[in-house]
mmCIF file of C-alpha atoms in Angstrom:
data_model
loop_
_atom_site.group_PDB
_atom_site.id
_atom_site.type_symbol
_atom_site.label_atom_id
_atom_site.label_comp_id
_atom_site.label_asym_id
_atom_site.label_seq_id
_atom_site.Cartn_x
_atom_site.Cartn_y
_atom_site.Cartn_z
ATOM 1 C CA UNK A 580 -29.090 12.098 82.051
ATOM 2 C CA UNK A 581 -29.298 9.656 79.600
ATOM 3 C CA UNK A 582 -27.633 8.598 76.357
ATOM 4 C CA UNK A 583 -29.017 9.025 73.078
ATOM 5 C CA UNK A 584 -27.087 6.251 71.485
ATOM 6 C CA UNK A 585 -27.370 3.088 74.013
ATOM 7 C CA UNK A 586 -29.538 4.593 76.352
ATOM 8 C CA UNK A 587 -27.737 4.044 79.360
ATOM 9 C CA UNK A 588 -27.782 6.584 82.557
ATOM 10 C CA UNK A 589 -25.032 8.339 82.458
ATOM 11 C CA UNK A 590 -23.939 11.421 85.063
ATOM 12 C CA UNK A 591 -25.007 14.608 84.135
ATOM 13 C CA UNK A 592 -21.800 16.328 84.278
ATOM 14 C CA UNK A 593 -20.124 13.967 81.419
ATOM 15 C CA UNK A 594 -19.350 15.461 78.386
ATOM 16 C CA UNK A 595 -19.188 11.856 76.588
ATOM 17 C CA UNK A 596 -21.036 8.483 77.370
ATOM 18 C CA UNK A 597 -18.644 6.009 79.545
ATOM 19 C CA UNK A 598 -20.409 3.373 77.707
ATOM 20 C CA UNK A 599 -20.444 3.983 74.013
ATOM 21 C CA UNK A 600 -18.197 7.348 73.701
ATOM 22 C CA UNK A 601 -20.974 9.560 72.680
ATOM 23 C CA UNK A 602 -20.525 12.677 73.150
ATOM 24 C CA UNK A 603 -23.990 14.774 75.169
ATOM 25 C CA UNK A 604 -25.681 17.743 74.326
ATOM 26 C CA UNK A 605 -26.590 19.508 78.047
ATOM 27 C CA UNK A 606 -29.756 20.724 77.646
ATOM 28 C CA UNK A 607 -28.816 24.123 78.268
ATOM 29 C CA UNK A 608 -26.429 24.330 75.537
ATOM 30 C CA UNK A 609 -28.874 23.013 72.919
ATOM 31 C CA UNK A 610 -30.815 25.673 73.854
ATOM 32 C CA UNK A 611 -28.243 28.299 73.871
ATOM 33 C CA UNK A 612 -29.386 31.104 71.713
ATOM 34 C CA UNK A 613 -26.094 33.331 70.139
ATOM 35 C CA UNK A 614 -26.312 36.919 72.502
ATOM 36 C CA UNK A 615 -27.147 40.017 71.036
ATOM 37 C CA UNK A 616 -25.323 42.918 71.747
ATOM 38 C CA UNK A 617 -28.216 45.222 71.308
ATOM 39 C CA UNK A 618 -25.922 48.564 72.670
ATOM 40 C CA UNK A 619 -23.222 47.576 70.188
ATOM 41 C CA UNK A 620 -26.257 47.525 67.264
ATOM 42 C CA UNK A 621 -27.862 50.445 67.942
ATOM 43 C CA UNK A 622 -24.556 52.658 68.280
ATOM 44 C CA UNK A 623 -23.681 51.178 64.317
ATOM 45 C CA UNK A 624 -26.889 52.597 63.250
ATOM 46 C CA UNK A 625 -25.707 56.185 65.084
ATOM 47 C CA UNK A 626 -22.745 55.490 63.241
ATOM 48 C CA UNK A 627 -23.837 54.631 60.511
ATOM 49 C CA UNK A 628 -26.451 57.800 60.286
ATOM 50 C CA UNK A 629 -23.424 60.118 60.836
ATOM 51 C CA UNK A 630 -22.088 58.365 57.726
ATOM 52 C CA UNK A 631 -25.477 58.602 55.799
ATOM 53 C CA UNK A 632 -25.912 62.569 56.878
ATOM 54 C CA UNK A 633 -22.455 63.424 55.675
ATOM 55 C CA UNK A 634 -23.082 62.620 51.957
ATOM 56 C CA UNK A 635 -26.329 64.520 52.120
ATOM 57 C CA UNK A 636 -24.903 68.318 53.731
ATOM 58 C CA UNK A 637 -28.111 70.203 53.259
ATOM 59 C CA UNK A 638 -27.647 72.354 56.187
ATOM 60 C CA UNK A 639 -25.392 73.347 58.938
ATOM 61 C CA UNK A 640 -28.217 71.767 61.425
ATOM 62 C CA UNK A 641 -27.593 68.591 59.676
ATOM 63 C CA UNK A 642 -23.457 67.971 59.441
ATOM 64 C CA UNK A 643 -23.600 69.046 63.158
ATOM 65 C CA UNK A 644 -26.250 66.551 64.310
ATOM 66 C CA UNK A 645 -24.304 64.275 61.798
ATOM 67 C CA UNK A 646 -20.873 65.592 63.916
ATOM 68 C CA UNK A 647 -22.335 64.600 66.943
ATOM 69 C CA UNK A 648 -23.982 60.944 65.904
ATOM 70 C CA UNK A 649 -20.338 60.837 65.182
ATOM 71 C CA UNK A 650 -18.913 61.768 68.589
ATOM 72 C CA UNK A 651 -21.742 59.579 70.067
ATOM 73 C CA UNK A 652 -20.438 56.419 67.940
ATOM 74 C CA UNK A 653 -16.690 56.703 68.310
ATOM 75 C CA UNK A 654 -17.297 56.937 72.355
ATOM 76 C CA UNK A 655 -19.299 54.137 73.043
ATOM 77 C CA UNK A 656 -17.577 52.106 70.253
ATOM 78 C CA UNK A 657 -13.886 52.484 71.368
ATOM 79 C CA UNK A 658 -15.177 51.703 74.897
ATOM 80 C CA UNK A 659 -16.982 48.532 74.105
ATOM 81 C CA UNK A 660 -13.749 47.643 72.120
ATOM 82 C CA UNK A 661 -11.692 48.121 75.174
ATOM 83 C CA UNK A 662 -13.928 46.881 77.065
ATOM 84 C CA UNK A 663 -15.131 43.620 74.945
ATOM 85 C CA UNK A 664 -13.326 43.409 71.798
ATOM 86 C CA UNK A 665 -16.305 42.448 69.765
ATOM 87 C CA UNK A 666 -15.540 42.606 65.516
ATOM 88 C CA UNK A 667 -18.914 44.902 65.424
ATOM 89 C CA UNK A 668 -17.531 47.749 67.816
ATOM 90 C CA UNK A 669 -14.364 47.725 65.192
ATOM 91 C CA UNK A 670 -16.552 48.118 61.988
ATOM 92 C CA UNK A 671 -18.388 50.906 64.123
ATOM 93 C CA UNK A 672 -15.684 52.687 64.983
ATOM 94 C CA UNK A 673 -14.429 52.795 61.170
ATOM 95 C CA UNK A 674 -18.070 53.925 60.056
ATOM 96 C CA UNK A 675 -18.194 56.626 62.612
ATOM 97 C CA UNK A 676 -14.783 57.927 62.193
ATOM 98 C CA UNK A 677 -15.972 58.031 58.425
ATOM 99 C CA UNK A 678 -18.649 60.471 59.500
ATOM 100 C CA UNK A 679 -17.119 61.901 62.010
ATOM 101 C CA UNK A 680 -14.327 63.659 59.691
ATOM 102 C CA UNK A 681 -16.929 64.241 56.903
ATOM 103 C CA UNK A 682 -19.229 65.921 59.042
ATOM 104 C CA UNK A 683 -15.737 67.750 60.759
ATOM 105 C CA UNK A 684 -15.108 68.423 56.771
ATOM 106 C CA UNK A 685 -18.308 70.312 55.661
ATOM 107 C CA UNK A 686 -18.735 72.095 58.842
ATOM 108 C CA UNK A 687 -15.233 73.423 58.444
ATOM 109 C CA UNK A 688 -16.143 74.295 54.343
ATOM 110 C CA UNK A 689 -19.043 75.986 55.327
ATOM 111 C CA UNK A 690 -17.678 78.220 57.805
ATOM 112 C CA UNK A 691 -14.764 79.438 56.279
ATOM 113 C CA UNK A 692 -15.863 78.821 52.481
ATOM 114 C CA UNK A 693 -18.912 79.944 51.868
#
């Protein structure tokens, strides 16, 4: 590898120049993209449609697909916590605890209200 600031060769395991003090960029970690933790995503927007179907209770079909986007999202969320400890699976599990006990709250009005 070589140095950006005097140029020199340099061995591509250094993490600064020996020469000038600079520190190097491997190429790989230039390149480095941040990961996407596309399981984690998609199980916030479950979560987040349990949320979203337990303000709108039009029918009992509804809060229990909403009840079990719910189920779905606290699952896989509290696993990928245990498992990861990512600040997304947290805010998940919040949002589909949220619509998991709304849903848990309509169903159990409708039955035993109405």
């Amino acid at each position: 590898m070589i140095c950006e600031r005097c140029k020199k060769e340099i061995d591509d395991n250094s993490n600064f120049c020996p020469y000038c003090g600079q520190e190097t960029k491997k190429e790989a970690e230039a390149l480095e993209l941040p990961s996407c933790n596309r399981l984690g995503v998609a199980v916030l927007v479950i979560s987040i449609l349990s949320t979203i179907l337990s303000i709108f209770p039009l029918s009992k079909t509804i809060i229990l697909v909403g009840l079990f986007f719910g189920i779905i999202g606290l699952g896989v969320a509290i696993f990928q916590n245990v498992k990861e400890k990512h600040k997304l699976s947290i805010l998940t599990i919040v949002i589909a605890a949220v619509g998991f006990v709304s849903n848990c709250c309509w169903l159990l009005f409708i039955e035993f209200m109405l």
